Short mmCIF file of N, CA and C in Angstrom, two decimals:
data_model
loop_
_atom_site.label_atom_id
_atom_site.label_comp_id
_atom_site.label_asym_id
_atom_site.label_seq_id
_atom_site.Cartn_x
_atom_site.Cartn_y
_atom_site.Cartn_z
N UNK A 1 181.97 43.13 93.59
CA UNK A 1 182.73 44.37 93.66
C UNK A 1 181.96 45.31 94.59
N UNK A 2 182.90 46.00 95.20
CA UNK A 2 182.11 46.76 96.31
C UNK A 2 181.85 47.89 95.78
N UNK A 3 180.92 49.07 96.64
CA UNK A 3 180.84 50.55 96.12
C UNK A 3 182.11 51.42 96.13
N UNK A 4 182.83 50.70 97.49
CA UNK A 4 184.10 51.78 97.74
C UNK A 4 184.74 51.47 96.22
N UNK A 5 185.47 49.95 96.14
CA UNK A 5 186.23 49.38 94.89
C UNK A 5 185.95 50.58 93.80
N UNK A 6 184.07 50.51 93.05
CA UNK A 6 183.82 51.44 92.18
C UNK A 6 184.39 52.36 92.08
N UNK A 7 183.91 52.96 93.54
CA UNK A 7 184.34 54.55 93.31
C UNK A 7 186.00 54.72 93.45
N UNK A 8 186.55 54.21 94.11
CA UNK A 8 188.00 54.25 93.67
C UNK A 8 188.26 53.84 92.27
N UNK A 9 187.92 52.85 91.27
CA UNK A 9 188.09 52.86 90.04
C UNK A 9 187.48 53.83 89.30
N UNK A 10 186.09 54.36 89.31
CA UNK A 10 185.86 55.72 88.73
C UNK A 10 186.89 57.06 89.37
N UNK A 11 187.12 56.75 90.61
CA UNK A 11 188.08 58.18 90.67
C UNK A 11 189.40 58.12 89.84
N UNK A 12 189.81 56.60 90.04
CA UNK A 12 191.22 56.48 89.58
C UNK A 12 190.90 56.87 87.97
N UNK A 13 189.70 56.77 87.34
CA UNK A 13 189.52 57.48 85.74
C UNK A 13 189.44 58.10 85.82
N UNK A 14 189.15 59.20 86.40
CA UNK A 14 188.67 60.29 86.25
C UNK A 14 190.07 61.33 86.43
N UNK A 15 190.80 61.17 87.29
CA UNK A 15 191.80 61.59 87.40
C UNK A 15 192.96 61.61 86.25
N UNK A 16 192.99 59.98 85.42
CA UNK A 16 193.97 59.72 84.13
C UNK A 16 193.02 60.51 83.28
N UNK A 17 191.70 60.66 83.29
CA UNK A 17 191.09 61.26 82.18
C UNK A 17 191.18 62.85 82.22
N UNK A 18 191.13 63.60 83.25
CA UNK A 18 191.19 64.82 83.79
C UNK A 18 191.38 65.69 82.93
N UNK A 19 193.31 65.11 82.46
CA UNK A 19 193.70 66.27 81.66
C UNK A 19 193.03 66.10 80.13
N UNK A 20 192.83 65.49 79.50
CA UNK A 20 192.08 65.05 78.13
C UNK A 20 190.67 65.85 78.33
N UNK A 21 190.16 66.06 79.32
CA UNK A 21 188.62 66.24 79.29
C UNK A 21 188.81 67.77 79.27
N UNK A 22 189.92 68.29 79.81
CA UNK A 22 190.10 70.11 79.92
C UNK A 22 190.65 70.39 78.54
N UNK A 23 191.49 69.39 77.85
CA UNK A 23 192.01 69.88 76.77
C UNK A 23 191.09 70.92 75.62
N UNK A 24 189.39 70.66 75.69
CA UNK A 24 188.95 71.33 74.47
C UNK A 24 188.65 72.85 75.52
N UNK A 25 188.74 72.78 76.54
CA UNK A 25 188.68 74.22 77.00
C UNK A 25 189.61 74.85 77.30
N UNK A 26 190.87 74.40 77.36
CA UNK A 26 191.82 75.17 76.93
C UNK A 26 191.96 75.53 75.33
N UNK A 27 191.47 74.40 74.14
CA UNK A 27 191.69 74.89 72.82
C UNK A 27 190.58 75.73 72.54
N UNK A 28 190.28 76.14 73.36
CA UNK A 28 189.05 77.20 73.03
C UNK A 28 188.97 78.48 73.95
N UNK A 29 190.12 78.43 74.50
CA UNK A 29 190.44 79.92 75.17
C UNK A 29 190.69 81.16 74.75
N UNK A 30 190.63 80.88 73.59
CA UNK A 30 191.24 82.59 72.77
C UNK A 30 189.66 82.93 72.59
N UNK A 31 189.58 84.03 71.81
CA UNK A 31 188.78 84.65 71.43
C UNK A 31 188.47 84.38 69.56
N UNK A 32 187.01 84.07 69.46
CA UNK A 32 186.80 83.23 68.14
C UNK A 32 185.83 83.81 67.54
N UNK A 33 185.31 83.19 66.17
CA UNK A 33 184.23 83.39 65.84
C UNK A 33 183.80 82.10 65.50
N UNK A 34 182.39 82.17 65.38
CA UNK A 34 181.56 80.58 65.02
C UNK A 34 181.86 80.23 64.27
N UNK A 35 182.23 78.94 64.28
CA UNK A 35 182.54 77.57 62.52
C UNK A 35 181.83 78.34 61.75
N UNK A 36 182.22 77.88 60.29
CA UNK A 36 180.94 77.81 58.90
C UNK A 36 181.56 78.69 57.90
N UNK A 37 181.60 78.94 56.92
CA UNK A 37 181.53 79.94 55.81
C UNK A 37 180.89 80.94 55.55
N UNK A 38 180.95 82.25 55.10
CA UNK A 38 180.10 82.83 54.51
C UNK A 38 180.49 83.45 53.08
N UNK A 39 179.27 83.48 52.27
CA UNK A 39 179.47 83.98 51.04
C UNK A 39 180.22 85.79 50.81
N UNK A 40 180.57 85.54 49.26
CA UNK A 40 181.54 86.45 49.20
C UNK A 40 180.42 87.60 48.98
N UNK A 41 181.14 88.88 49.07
CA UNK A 41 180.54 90.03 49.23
C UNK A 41 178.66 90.08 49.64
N UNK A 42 178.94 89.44 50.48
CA UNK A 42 177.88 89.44 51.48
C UNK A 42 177.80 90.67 52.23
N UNK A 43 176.70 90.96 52.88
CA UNK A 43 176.72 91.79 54.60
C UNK A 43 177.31 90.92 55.51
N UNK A 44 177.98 90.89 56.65
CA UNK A 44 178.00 89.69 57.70
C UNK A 44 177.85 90.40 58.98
N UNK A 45 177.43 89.76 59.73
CA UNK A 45 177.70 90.36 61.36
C UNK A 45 178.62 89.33 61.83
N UNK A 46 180.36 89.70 61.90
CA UNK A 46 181.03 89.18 63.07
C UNK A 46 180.74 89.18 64.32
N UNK A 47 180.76 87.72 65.09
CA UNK A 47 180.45 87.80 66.06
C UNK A 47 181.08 87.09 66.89
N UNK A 48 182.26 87.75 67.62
CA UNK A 48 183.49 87.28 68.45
C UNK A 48 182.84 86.77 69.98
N UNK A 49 183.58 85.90 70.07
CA UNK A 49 183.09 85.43 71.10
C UNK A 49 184.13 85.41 72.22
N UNK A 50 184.34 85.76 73.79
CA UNK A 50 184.85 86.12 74.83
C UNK A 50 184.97 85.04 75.85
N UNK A 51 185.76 84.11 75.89
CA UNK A 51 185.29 82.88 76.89
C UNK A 51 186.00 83.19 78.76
N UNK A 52 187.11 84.18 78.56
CA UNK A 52 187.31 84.06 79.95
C UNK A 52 188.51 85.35 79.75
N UNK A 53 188.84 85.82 80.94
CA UNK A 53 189.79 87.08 81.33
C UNK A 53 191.20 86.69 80.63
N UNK A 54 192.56 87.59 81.07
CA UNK A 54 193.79 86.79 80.41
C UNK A 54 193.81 86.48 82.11
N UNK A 55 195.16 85.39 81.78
CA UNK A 55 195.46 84.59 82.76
C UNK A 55 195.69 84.99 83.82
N UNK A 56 195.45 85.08 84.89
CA UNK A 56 195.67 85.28 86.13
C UNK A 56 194.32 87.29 86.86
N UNK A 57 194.01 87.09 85.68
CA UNK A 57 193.33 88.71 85.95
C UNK A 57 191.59 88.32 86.46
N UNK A 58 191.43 89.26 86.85
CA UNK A 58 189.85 88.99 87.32
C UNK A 58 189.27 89.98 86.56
N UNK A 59 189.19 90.55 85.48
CA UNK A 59 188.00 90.95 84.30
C UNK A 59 188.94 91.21 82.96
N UNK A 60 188.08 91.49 82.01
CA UNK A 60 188.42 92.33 80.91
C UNK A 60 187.79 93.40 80.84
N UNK A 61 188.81 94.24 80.27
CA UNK A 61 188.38 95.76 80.27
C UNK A 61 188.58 96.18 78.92
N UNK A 62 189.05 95.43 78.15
CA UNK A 62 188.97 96.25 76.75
C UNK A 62 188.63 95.42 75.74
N UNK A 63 188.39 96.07 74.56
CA UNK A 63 188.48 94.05 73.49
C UNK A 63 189.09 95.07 72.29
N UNK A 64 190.04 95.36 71.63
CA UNK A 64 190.60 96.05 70.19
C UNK A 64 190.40 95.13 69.08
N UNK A 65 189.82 95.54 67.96
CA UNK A 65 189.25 94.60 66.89
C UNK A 65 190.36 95.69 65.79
N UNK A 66 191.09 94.33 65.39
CA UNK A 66 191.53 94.85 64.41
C UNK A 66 191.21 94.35 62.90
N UNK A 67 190.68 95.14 61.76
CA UNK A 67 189.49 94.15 60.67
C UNK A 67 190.91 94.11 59.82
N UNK A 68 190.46 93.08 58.97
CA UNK A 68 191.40 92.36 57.92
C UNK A 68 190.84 93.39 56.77
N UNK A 69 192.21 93.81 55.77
CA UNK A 69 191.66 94.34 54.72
C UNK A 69 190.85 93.00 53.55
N UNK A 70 190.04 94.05 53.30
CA UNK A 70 188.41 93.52 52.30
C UNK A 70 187.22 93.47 53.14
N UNK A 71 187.63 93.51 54.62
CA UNK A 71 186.26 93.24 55.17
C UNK A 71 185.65 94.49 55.63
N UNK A 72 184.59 95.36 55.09
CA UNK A 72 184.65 96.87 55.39
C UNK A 72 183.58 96.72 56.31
N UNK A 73 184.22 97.62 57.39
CA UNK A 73 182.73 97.64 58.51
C UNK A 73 182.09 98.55 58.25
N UNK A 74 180.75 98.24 58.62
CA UNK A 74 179.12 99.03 58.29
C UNK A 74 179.20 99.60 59.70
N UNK A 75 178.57 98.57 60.44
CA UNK A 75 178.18 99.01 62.06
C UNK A 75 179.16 98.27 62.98
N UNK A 76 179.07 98.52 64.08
CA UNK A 76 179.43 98.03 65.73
C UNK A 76 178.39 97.66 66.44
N UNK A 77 177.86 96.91 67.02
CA UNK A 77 176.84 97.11 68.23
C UNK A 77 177.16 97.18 69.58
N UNK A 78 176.71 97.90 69.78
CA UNK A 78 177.38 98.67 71.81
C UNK A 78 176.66 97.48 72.60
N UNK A 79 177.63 97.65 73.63
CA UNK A 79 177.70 97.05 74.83
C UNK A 79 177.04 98.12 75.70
N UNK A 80 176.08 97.93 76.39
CA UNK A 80 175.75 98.85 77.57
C UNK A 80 176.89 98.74 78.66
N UNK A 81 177.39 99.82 79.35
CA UNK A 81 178.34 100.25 80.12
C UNK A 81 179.98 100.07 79.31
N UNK A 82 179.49 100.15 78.46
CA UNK A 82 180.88 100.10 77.34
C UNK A 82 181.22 101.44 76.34
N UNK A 83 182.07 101.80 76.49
CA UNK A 83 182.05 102.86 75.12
C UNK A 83 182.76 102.43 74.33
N UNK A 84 182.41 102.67 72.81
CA UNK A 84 183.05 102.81 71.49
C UNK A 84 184.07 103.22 70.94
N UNK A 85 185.10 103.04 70.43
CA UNK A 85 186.14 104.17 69.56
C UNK A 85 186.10 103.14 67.85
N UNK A 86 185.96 103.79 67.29
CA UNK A 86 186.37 103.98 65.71
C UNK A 86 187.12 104.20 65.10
N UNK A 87 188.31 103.72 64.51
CA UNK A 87 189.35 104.55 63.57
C UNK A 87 189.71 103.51 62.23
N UNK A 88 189.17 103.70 61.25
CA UNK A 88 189.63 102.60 60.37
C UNK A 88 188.93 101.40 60.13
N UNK A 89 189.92 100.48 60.11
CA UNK A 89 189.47 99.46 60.48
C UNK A 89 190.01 98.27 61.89
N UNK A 90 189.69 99.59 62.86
CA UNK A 90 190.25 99.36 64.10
C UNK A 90 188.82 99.85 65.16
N UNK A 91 188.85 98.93 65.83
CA UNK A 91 187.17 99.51 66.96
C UNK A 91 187.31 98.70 68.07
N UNK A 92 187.39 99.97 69.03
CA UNK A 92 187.90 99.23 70.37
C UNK A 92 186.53 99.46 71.41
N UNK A 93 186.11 98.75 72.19
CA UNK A 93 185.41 98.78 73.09
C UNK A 93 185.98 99.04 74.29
N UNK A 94 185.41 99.76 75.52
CA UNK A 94 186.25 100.05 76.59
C UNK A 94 185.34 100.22 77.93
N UNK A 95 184.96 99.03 78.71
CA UNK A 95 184.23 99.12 79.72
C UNK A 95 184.15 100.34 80.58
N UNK A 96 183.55 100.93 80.95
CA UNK A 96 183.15 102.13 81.60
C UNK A 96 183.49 102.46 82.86
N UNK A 97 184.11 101.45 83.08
CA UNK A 97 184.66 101.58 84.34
C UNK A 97 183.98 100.01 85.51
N UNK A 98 184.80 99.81 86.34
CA UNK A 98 185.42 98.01 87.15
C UNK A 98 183.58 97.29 87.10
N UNK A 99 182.95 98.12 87.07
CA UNK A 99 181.50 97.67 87.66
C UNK A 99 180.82 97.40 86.23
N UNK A 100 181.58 97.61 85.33
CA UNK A 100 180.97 97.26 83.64
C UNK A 100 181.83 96.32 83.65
N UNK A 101 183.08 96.05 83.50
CA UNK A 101 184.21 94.95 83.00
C UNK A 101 183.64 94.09 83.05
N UNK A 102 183.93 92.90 81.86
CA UNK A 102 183.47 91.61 82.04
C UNK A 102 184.11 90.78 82.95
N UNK A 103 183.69 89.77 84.42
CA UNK A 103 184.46 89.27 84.75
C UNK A 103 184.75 87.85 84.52
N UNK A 104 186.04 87.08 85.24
CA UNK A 104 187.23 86.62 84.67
C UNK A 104 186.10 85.21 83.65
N UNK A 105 185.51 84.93 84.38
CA UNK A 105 184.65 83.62 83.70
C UNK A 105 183.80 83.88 82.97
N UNK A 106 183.44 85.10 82.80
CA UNK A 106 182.41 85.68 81.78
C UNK A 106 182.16 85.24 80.38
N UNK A 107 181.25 84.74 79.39
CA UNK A 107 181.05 84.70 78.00
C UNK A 107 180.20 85.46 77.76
N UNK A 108 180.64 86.18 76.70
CA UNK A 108 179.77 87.13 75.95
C UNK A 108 180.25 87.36 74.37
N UNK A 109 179.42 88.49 73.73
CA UNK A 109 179.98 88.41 72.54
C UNK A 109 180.37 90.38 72.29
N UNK A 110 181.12 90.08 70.66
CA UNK A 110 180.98 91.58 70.56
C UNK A 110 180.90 91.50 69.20
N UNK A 111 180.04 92.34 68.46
CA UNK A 111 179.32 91.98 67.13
C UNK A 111 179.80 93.27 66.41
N UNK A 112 180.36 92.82 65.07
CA UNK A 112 180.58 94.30 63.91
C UNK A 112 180.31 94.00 63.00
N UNK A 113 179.43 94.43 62.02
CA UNK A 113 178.80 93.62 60.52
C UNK A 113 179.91 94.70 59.58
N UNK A 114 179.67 94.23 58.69
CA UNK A 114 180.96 94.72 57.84
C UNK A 114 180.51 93.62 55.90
N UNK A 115 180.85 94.26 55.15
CA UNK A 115 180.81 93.71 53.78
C UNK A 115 181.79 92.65 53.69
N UNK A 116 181.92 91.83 53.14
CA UNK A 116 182.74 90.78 52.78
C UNK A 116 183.37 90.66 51.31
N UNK A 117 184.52 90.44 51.13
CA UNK A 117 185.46 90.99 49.82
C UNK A 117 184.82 90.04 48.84
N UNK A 118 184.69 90.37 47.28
CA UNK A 118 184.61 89.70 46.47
C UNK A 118 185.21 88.08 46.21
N UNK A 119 186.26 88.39 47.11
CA UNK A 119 186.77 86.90 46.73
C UNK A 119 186.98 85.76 47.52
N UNK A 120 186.59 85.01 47.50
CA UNK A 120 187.33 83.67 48.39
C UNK A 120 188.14 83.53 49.06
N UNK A 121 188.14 83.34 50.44
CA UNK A 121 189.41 83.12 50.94
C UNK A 121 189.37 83.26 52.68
N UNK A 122 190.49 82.95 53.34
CA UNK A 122 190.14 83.07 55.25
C UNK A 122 190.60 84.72 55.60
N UNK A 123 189.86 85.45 55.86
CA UNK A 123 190.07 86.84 56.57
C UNK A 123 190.18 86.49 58.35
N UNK A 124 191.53 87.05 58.67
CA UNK A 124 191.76 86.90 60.00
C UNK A 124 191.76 88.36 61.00
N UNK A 125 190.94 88.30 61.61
CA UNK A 125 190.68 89.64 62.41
C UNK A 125 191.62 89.18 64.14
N UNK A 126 192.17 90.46 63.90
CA UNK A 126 192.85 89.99 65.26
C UNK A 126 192.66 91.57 66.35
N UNK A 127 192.64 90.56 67.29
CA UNK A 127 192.05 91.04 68.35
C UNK A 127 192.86 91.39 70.01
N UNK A 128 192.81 92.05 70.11
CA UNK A 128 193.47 92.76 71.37
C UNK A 128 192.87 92.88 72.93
N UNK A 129 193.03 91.43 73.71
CA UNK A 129 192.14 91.89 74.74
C UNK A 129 192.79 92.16 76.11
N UNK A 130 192.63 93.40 76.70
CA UNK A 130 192.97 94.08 77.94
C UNK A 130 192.21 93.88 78.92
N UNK A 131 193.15 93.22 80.25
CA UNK A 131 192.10 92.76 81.37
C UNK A 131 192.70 93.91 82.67
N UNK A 132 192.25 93.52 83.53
CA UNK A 132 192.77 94.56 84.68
C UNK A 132 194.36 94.35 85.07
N UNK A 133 194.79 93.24 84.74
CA UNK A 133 195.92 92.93 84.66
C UNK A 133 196.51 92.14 83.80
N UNK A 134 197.44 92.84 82.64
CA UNK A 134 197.87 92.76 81.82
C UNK A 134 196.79 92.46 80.31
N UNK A 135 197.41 91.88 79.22
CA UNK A 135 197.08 91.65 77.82
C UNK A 135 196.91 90.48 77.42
N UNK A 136 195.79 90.38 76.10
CA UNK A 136 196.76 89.17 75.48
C UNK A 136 196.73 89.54 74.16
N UNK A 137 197.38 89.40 72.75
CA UNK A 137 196.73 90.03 71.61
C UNK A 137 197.16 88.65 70.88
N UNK A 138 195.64 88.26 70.59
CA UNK A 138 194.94 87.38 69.48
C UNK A 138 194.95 87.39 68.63
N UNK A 139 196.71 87.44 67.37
CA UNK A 139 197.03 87.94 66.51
C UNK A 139 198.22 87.27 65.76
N UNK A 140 197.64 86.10 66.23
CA UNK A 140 198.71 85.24 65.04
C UNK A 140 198.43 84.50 64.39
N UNK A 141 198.41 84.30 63.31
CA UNK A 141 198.14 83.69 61.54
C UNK A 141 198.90 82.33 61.33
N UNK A 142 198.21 81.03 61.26
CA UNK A 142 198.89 79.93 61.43
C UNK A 142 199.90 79.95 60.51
N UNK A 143 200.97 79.28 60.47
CA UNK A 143 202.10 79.54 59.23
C UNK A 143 202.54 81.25 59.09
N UNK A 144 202.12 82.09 59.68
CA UNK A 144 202.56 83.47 59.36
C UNK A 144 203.51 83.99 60.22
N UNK A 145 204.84 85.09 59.59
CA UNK A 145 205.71 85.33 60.50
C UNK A 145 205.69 84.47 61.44
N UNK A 146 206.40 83.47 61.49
CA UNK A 146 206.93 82.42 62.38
C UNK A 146 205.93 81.68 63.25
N UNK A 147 204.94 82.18 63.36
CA UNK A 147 203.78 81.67 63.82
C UNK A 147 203.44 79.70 63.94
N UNK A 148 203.61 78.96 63.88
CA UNK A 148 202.96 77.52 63.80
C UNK A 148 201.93 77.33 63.44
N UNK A 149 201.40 75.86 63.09
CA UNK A 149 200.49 75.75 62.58
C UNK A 149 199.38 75.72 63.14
N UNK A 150 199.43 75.46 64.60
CA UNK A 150 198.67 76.19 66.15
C UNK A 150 199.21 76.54 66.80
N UNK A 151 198.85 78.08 66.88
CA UNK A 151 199.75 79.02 67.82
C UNK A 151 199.21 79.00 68.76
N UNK A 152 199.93 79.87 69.71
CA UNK A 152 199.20 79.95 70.99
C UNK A 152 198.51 81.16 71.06
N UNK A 153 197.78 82.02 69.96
CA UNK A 153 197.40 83.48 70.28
C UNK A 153 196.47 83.50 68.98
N UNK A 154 195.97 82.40 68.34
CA UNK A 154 195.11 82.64 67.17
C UNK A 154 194.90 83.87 66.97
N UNK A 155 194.76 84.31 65.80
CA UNK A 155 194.05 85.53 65.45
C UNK A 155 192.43 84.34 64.96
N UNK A 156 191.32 85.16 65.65
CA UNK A 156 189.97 84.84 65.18
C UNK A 156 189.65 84.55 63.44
N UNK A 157 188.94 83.29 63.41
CA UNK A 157 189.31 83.02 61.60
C UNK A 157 187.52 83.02 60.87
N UNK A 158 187.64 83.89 59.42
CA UNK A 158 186.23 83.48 59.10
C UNK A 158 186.61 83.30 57.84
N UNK A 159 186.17 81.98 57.56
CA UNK A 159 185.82 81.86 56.13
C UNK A 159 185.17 82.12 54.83
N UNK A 160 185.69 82.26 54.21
CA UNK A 160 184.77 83.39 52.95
C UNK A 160 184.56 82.97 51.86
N UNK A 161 183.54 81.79 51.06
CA UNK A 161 183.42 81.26 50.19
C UNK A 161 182.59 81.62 48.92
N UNK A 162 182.81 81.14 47.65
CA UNK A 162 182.71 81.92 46.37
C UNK A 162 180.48 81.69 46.73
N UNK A 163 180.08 82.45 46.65
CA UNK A 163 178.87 82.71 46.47
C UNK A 163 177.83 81.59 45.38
N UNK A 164 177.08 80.86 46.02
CA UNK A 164 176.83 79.51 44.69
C UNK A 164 175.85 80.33 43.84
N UNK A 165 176.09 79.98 42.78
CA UNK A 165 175.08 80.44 41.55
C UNK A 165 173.92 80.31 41.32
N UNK A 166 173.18 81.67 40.84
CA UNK A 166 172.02 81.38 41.23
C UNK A 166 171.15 80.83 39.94
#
């Protein structure tokens, strides 16, 4: 077998494989938080994670956190060249202007610690992110209001498990 042969049979895989190999980075385009559980009425620091702009835009400029009732926020931690807003259980971050925005390929995070409800169960924080051109809001609940069982707009999911005995 020759080198050309090879490499035409590795290209010709690589090409049928292509779309399969992008699939987990497209299922990981929304905005998330890390696998795992945490115990009930804990402290926690949420920590959302930002993998890329909305579609077709070259930054993000905003991120709106909207908290699930039971989960009460303590703190925020700032972003340098970012400012803060507070209302509730609503906290929006807002780049400072084009030379702060995250751009389009950017990962980063944005962290809010907050108490965790007495009881068991998935708290879904959904999230609102504004790029220089246009939205996307990260705010749908699998099975909820018409939603599927994978939507295309997850709302960010954390698990909240009964505290083991001590």
């Amino acid at each position: 077998m020759t080198t050309t042969h090879r490499l035409t049979q590795l290209s010709a895989a690589l090409l049928l494989a292509g779309p399969l190999l992008t699939c987990p980075l497209i299922a990981r385009a929304h905005i998330t938080l890390p696998p795992g559980a945490v115990p009930t009425g804990a402290e926690h620091t949420a920590t959302f994670r930002v993998g890329h702009a909305c579609a077709g835009a070259s930054s993000t400029t905003g991120i709106t956190l909207r908290a699930p009732e039971g989960f009460e926020i303590l703190a925020v931690a700032p972003r340098p060249g970012w400012g803060i807003q507070r209302q509730g259980q609503e906290v929006r971050w807002t780049a400072d202007g084009p030379q702060h925005a995250l751009p389009a390929h950017a990962r980063t995070t944005f962290d809010v610690t907050g108490r965790l409800p007495a009881q068991a169960g998935t708290l879904w924080f959904k999230v609102l992110q504004v790029c220089d051109t246009g939205q996307v809001d990260w705010a749908e609940v699998p099975g909820v209001d018409g939603a599927g069982e994978k939507p295309a707009r997850p709302a960010a999911r954390l698990e909240v498990q009964e505290r083991p005995p001590r």
